[in-house]
CSV table of C-alpha atoms and ligand atoms in Angstrom, one decimal:
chain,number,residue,atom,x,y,z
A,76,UNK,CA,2.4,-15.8,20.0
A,77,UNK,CA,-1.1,-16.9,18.9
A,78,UNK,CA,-2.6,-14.6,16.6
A,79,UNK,CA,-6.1,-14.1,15.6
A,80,UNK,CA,-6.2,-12.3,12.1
A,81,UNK,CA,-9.3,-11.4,10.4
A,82,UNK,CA,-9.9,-10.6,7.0
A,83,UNK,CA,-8.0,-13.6,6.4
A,84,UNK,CA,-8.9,-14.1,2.6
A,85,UNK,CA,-8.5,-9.8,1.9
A,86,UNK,CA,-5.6,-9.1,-0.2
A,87,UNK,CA,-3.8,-8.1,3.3
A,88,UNK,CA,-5.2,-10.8,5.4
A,89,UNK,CA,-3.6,-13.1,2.9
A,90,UNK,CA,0.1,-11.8,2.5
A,91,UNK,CA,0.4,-11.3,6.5
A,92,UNK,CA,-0.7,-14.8,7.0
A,93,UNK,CA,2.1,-16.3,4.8
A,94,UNK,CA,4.2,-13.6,6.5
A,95,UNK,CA,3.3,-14.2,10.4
A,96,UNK,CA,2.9,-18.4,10.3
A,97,UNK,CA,6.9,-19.0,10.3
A,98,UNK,CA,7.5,-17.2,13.7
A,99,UNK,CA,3.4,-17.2,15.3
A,100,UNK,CA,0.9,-19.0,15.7
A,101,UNK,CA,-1.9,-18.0,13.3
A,102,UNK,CA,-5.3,-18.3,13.0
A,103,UNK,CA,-6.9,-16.8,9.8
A,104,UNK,CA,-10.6,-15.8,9.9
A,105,UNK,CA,-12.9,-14.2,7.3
A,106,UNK,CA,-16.6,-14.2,6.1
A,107,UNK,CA,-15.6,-16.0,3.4
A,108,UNK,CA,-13.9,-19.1,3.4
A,109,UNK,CA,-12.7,-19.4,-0.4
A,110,UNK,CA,-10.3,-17.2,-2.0
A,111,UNK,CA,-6.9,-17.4,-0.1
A,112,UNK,CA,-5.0,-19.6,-3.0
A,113,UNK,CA,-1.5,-21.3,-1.5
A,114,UNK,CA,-2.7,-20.2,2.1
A,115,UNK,CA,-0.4,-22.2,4.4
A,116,UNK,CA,-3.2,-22.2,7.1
A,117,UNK,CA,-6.7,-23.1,6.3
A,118,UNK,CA,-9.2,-20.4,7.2
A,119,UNK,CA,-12.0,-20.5,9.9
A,120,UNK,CA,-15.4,-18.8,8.9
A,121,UNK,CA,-15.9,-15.8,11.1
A,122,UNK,CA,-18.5,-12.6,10.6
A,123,UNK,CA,-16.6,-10.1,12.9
A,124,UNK,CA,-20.1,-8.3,13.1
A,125,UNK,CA,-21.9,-11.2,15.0
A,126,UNK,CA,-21.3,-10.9,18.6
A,127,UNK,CA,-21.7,-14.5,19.7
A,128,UNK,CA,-19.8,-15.8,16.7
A,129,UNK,CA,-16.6,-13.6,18.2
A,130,UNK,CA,-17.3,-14.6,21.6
A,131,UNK,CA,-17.1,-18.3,21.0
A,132,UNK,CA,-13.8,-18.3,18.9
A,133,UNK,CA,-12.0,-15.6,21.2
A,134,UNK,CA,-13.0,-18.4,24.3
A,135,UNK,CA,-12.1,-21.2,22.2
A,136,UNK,CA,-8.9,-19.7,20.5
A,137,UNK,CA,-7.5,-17.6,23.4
A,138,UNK,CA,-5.5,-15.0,21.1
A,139,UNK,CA,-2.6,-13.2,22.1
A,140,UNK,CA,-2.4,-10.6,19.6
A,141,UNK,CA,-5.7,-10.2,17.1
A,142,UNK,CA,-4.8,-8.2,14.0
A,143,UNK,CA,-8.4,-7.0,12.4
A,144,UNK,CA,-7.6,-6.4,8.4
A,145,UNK,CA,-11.6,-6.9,7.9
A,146,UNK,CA,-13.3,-4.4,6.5
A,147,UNK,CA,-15.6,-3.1,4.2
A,148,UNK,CA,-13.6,-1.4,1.8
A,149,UNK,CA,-15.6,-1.0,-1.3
A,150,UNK,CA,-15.7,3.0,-1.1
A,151,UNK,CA,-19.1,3.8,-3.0
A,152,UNK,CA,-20.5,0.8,-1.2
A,153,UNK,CA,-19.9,2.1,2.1
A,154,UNK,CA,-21.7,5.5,1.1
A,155,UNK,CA,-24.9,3.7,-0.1
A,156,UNK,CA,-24.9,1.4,2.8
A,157,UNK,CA,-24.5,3.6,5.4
A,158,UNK,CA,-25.7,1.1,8.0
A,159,UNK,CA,-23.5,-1.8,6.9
A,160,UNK,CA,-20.5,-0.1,6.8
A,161,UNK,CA,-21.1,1.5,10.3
A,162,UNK,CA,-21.6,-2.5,11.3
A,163,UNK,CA,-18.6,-3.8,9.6
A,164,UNK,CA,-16.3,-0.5,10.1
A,165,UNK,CA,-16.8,0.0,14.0
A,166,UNK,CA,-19.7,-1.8,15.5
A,167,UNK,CA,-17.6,-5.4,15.0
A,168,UNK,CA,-14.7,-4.2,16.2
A,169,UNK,CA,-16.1,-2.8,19.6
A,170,UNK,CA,-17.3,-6.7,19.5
A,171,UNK,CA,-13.5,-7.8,19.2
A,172,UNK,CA,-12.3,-5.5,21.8
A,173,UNK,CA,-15.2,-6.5,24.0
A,174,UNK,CA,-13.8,-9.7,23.9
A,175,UNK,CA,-10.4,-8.8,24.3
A,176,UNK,CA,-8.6,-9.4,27.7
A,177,UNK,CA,-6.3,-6.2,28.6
A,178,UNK,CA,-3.0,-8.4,28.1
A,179,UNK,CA,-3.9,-8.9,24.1
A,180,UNK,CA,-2.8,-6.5,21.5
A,181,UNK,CA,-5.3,-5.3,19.4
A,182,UNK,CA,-3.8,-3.8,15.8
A,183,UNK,CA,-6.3,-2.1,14.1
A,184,UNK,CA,-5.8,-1.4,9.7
A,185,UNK,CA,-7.4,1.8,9.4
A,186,UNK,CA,-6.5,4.5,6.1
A,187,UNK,CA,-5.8,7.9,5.0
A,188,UNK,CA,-9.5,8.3,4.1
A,189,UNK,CA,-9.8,9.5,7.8
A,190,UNK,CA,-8.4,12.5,6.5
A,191,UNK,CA,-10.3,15.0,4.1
A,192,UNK,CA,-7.4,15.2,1.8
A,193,UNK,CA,-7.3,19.1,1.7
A,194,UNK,CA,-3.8,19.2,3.8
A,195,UNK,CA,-1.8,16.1,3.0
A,196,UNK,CA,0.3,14.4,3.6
A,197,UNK,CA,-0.5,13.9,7.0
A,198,UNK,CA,1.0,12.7,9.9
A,199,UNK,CA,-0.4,10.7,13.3
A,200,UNK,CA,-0.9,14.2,14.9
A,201,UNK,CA,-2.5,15.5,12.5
A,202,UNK,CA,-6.6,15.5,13.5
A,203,UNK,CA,-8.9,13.6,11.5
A,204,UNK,CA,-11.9,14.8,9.0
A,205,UNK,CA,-12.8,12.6,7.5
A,206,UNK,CA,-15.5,13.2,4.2
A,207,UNK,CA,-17.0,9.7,3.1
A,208,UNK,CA,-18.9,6.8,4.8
A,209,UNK,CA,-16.1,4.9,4.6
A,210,UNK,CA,-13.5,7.2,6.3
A,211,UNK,CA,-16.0,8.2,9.2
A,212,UNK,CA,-16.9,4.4,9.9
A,213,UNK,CA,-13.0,3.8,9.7
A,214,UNK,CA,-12.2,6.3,12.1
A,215,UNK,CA,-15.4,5.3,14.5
A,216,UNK,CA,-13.4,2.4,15.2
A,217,UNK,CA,-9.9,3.8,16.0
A,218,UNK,CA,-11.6,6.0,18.4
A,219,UNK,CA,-13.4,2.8,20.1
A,220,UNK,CA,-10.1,1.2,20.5
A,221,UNK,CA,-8.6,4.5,21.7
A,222,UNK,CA,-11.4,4.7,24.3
A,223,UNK,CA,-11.7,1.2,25.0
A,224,UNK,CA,-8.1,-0.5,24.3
A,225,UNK,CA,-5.2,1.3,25.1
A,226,UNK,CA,-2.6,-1.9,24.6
A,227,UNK,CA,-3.4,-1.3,20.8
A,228,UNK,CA,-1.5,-0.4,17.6
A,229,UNK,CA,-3.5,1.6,14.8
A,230,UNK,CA,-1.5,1.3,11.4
A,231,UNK,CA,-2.7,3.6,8.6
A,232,UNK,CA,-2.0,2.8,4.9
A,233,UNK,CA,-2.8,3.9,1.7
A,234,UNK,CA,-3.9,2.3,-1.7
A,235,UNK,CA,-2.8,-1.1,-1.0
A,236,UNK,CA,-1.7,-3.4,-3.3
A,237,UNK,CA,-0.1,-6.6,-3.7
A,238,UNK,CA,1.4,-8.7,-6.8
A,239,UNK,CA,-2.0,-10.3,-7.2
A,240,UNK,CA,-4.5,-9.1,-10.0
A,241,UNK,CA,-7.3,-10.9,-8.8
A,242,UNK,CA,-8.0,-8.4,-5.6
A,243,UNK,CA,-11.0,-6.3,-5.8
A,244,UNK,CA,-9.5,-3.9,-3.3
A,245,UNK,CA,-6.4,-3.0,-4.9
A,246,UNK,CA,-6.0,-0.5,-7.9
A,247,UNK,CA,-2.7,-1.8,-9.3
A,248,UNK,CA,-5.0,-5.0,-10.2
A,249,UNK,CA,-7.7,-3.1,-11.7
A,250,UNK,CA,-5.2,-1.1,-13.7
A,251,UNK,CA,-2.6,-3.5,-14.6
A,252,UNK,CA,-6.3,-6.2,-15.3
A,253,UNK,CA,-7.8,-3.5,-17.6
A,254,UNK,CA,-4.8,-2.6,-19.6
A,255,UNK,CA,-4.0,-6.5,-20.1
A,256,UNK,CA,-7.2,-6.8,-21.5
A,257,UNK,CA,-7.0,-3.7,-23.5
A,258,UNK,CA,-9.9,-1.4,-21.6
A,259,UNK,CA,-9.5,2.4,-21.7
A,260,UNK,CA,-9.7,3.4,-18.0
A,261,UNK,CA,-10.1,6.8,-16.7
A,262,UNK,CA,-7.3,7.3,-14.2
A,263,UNK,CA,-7.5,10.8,-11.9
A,264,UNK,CA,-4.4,13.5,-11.7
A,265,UNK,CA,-5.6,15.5,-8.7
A,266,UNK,CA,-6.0,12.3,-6.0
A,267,UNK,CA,-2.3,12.4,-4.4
A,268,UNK,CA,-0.9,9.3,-1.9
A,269,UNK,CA,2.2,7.0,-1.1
A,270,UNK,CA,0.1,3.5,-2.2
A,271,UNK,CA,1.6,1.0,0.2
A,272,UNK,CA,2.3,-2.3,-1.2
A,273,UNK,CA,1.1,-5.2,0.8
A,274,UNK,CA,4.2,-7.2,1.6
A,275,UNK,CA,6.1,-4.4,2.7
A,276,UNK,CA,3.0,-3.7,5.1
A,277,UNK,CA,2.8,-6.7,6.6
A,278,UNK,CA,7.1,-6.8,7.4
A,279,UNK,CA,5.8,-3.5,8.9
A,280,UNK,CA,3.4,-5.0,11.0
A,281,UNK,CA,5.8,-8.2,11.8
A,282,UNK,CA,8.2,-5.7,13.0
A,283,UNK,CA,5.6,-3.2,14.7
A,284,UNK,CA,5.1,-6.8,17.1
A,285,UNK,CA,8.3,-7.7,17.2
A,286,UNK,CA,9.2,-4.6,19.0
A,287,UNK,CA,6.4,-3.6,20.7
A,288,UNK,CA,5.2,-0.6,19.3
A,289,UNK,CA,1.8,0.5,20.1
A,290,UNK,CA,-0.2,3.4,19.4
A,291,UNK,CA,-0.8,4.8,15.8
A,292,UNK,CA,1.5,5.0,12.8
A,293,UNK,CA,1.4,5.8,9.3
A,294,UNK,CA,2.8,3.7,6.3
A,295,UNK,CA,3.0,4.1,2.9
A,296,UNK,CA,5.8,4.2,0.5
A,297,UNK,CA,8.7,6.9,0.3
A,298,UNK,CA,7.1,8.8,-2.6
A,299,UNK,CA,4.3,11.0,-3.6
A,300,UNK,CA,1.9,10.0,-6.9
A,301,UNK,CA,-0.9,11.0,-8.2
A,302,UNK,CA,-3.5,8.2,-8.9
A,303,UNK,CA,-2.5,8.6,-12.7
A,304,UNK,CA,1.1,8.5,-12.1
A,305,UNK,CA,1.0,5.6,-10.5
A,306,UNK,CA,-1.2,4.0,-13.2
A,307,UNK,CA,1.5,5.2,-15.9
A,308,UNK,CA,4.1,3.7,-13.7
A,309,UNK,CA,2.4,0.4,-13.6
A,310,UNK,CA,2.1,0.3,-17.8
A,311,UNK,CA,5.7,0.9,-18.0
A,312,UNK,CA,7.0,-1.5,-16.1
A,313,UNK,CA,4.7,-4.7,-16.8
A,314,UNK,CA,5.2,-3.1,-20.7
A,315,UNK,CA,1.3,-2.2,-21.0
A,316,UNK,CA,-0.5,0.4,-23.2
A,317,UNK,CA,-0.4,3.8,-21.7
A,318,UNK,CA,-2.3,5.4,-24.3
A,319,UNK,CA,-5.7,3.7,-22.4
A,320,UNK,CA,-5.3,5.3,-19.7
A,321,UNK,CA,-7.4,8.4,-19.6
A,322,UNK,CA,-6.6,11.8,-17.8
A,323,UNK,CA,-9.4,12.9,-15.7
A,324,UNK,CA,-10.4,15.3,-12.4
A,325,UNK,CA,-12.3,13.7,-9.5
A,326,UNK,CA,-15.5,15.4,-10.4
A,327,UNK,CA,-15.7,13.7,-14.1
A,328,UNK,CA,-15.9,10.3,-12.6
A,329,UNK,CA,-18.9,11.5,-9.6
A,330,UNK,CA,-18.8,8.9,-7.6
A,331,UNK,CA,-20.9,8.2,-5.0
A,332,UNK,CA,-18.4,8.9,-2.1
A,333,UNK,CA,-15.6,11.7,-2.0
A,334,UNK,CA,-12.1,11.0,-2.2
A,335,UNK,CA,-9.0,13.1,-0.1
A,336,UNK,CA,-7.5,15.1,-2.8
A,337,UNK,CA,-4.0,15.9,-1.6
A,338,UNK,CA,-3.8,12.8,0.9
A,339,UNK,CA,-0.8,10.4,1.7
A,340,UNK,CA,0.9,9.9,4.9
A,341,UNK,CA,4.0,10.9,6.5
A,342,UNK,CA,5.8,7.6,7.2
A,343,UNK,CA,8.6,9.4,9.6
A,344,UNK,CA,7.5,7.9,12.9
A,345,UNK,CA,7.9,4.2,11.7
A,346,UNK,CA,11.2,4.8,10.0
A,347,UNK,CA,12.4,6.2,12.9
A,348,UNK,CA,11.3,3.4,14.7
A,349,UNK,CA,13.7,1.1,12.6
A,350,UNK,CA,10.9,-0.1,9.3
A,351,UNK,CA,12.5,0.7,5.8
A,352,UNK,CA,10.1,2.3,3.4
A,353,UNK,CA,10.5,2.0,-0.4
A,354,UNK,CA,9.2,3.8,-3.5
A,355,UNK,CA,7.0,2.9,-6.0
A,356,UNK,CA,9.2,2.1,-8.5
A,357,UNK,CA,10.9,-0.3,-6.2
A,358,UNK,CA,8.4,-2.4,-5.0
A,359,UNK,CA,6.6,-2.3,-8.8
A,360,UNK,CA,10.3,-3.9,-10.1
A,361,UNK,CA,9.9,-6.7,-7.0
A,362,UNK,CA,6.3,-7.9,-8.1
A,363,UNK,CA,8.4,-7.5,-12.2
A,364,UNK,CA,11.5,-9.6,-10.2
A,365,UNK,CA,9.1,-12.2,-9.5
A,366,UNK,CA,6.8,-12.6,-12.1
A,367,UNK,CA,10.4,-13.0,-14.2
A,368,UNK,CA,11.0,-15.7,-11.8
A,369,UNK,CA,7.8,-17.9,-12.8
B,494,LIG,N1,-7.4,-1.6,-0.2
B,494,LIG,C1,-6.9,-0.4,0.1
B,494,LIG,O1,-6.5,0.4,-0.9
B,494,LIG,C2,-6.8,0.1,1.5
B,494,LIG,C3,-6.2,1.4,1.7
B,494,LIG,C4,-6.0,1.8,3.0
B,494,LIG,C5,-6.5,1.0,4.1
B,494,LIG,N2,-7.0,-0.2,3.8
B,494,LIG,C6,-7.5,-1.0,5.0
B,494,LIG,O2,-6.6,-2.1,5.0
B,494,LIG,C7,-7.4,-3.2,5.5
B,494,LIG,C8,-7.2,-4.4,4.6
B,494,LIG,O3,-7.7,-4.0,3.3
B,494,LIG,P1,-7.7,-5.0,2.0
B,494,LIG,O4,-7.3,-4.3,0.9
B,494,LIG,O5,-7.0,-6.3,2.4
B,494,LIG,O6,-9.3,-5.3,1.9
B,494,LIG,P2,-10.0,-6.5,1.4
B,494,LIG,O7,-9.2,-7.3,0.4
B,494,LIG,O8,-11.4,-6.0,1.0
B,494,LIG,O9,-10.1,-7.5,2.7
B,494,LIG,C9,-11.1,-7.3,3.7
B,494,LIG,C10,-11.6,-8.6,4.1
B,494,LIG,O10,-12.6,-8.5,5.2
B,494,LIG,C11,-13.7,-9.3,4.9
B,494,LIG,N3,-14.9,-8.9,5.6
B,494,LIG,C12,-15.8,-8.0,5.2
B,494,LIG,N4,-16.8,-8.0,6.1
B,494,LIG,C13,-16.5,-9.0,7.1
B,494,LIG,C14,-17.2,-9.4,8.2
B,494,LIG,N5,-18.4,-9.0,8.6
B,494,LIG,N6,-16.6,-10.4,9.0
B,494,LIG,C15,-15.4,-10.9,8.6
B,494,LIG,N7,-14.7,-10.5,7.5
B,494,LIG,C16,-15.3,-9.5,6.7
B,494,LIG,C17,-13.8,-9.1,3.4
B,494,LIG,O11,-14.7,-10.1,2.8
B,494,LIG,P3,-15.6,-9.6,1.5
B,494,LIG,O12,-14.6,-9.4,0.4
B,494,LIG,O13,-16.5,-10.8,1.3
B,494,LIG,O14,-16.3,-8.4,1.9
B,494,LIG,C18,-12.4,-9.3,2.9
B,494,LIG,O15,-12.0,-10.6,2.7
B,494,LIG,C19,-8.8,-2.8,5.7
B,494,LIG,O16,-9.0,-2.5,7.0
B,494,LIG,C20,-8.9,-1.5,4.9
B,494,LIG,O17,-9.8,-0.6,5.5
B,494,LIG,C21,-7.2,-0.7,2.6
C-alpha cells in the first residue's frame, strides 16, 4: 500500500517508518526535514497546517493509507499558544481529510489527555473531557474525522517512548538524559498511565492495517505506573541514581496546563483483536537487550 505518514522525524514518525517500509510503500513527511538518523526513506518537507502544501503532495503522491503522527505535543506550549495548537491539533487535519478520497484510511494518533484523568483508566466508550489545550485540540480532531471520515482508525496512547534519548517528546529520555548527567529531577506520584513504548505502537498499528481494523482503540502497556514509578523503574534498569529523582504532587510543579491524574487506557479491545501488550519492565529490558547488543 502507499502510505503517507506525517510527523515523519517525531519519535513515532520515525520507528513506524523503519517499521512500515519492508511491507509498504512509504512516504515520510514532516515540518522539519533533519532529525530522523538511519531513516531508510528520506523525508519530504510538509507543514500539515498549509492547505495548498497538502493538496499538492496528496495529488502528486496519491496515498492509500495516511497515518498523521504530527502534532504539537509540547503540553504547556499548547496552553500558551492556544491558536497554534488549535492549527496544528485539528485545523490540519480537517486539511488531510479534505484531501482524502473515501477509499483511503485515515489513522489518526490521538492520547489519553482527551480524558480529564479523574476516572481512569479508560476505555474507547468511555466519553471524553478533556482539561488542557492540548487534549481539547487533540480531541477537536478525532471528532472531525468521526464526522467527516468514517474509513478511519483513531489509536490512543500514552507517554510514549522509544530507546532514543534524544526525543523531546518522550519522558523516558528526559529521565534516563537527566540522571546520566547527574540532575535532580522532580518526578510526580499522583499522575497514573500504561506509557506505551514506541515500537510496540507501531507493530500495533502495522497489525491494526494488516487486518483492517477501523474505528478507535486504546494502547498502552499491560501495567499501571505512576509517573514516579516509572522514573524509578527506568534508574534501575539502565543502573542510574535513584536518589535524584524527587517525590512531588502535580500542584508543586504548576505548570501551565493540567495533567489527567488517574489516566491510562484499557487496552482490552486491541488484545482482543489479536495485538500482544507488554509491561514496563519488559519493554525497559528490550531497549537494556539492545543497548547490550552495541
Ligand atoms: N509523546 C507522548 O508522550 C504522546 C503521548 C500520547 C499521544 N501522543 C501522540 O502521538 C503522536 C506522536 O507523538 P510523538 O511523541 O512522536 O511526537 P513528536 O516527537 O513531537 O512528533 C510530532 C512531529 O510532528 C511535527 N509537526 C509539528 N507541527 C507540524 C506541522 N505543522 N506539519 C508537519 N509536521 C509537524 C513535529 O515537528 P516539531 O518537533 O518541529 O514540532 C514532530 O516532528 C502525536 O499525535 C501525539 O499527540 C504522544
Amino acid at each position: 500500500m502507499k502510505i503517507l505518514l506525517t510527523g515523519g522525524a517525531g519519535q513515532l514518525g520515525q520507528v513506524l517508518v523503519k517499521k512500515l517500509y519492508r511491507k509498504h510503500e512509504v512516504l515520510p513527511v514532516d515540518i522539519v526535514t533533519h532529525g530522523a538518523p538511519g531513516s531508510p526513506i528520506e523525508l519530504q518537507r510538509l507543514d500539515i497546517t498549509k492547505h495548498r502544501q497538502v493538496k499538492r503532495l496528496f495529488s502528486e503522491y496519491s496515498p492509500e493509507i495516511v497515518i498523521n503522527t504530527a502534532a504539537m505535543t509540547r503540553v504547556d506550549a499548547c496552553e500558551l499558544h492556544r491558536e497554534t495548537a488549535s492549527l496544528v491539533n485539528s485545523e490540519a487535519v480537517e486539511n488531510l481529510i479534505n484531501c482524502c478520497e473515501k477509499s483511503v484510511l485515515f489513522v489518526q494518533i490521538s492520547t489519553d489527555y482527551v480524558f480529564d484523568g479523574t476516572a481512569g483508566p479508560y476505555d474507547e466508550n468511555d466519553v471524553p473531557n478533556p482539561n488542557s489545550i492540548y487534549g481539547k485540540t487533540k480531541l477537536a480532531g478525532e471528532n472531525l474525522i468521526r464526522e467527516k471520515h468514517t474509513n478511519s482508525l483513531i489509536i490512543r496512547p500514552n507517554v510514549l517512548y522509544t530507546s532514543s534519548t534524544q526525543s523531546a517528546a518522550s519522558f523516558f529520555a528526559w529521565v534516563y538524559t537527566s540522571l546520566k548527567t547527574n540532575l535532580v529531577i522532580k518526578v510526580v506520584t499522583d499522575q497514573v498511565s500504561n506509557p506505551a513504548y514506541a515500537p510496540d505502537l507501531a507493530e500495533a498499528i502495522e497489525f491494526a492495517l494488516d487486518h483492517d481494523l477501523t474505528g478507535i482503540y486504546h494502547y498502552g502497556s499491560r501495567n499501571y505506573v505512576s509517573r514516579y514509578e516509572f522514573a524509578l523503574e527506568i534508574a534501575e534498569f539502565f543502573s542510574l541514581p535513584a536518589d535524584l529523582i524527587i517525590p512531588v504532587k502535580t500542584d508543586e510543579l504548576r505548570q501551565a496546563a493540567a495533567r489527567p491524574a488517574h489516566s491510562g487506557l484499557k487496552t482490552d479491545k486491541i488484545t482482543a483483536a489479536g495485538v500482544r501488550v507488554r509491561s514496563t519492565r519488559e519493554c525497559l529490558q528490550t531497549i537494556l537487550a539492545e543497548r547490550s547488543s552495541g
